[in-house]
Coordinates of C-alpha atoms in Angstrom, one line a residue:
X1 CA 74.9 39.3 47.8
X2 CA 74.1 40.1 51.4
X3 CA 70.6 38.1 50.9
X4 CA 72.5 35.3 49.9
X5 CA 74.5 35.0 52.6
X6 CA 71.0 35.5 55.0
X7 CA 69.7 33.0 52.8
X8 CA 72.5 30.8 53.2
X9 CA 72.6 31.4 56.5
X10 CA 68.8 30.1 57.6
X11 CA 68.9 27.0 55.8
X12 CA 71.8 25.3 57.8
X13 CA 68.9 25.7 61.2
X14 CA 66.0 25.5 59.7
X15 CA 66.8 22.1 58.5
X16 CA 68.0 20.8 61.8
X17 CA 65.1 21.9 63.1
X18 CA 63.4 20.1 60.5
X19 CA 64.9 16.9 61.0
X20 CA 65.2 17.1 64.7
X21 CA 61.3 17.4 64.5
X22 CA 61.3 14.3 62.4
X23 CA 62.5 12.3 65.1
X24 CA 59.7 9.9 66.6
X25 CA 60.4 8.4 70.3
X26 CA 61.3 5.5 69.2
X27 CA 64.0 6.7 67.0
X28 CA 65.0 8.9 69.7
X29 CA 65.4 5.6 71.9
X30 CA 67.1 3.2 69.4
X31 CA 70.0 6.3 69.2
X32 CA 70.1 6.1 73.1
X33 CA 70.4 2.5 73.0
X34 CA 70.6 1.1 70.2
X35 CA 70.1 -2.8 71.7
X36 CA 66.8 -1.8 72.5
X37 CA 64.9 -4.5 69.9
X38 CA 61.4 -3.3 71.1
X39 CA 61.9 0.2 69.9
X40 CA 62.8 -1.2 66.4
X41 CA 59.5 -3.2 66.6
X42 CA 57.1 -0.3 67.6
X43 CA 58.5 2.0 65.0
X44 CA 58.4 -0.6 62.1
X45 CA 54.5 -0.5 63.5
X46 CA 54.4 3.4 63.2
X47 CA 56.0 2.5 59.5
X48 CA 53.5 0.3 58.7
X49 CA 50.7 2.5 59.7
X50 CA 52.7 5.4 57.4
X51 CA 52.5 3.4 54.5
X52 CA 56.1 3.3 54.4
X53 CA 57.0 -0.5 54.3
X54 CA 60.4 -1.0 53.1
X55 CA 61.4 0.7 56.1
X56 CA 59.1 -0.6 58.5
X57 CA 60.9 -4.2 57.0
X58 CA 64.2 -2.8 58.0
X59 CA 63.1 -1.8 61.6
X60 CA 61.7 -5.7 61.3
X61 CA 65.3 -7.0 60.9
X62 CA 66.9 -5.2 63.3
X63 CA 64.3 -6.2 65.9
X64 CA 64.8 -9.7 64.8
X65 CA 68.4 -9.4 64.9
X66 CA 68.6 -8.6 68.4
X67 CA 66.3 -11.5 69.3
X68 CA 62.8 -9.7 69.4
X69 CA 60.1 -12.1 68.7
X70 CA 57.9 -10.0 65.9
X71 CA 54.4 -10.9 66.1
X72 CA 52.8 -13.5 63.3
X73 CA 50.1 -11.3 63.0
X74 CA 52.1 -8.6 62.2
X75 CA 54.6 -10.3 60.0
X76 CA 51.7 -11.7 57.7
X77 CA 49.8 -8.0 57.3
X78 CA 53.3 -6.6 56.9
X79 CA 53.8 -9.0 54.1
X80 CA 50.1 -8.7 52.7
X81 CA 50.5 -4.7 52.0
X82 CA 54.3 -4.9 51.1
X83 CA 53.8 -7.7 48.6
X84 CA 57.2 -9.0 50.4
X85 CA 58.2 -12.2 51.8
X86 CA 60.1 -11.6 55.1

């Protein structure tokens, strides 16, 4: 019982720890401002270079959503690797 609660205990800091460790700087800035399109462009770019696509498309809209011009270049390797029109 009493190692259950110890147990219980750690998770709940460890895994803010965890996730607060997660956080790239350009995360960080998009929660500090939120309008700030070129922060949703360079971490699309971190995305990309992850592997992780789908999201790197979502960081794509936003960017494009607040007016950010995306690179050509980009949009056409972005859609090459994710087998996605965009």
């Amino acid at each position: 019982m009493i190692h259950e609660e110890k147990s219980h205990v750690l998770e709940g800091p460890q895994k803010t720890v965890s996730e607060a460790a997660q956080k790239t700087p350009f995360t960080k800035a998009i929660e500090a401002n939120p309008r700030l399109a070129a922060a949703y462009y360079d971490r699309a770019n971190a995305f990309y270079n992850k592997g992780e696509y789908e999201k790197a498309w979502e960081d794509i809209d936003g960017a494009r959503s607040l007016g950010y011009r995306v690179p050509k270049k980009f949009l056409k390797a972005l859609r090459k690797v994710s087998g996605r029109e965009g």
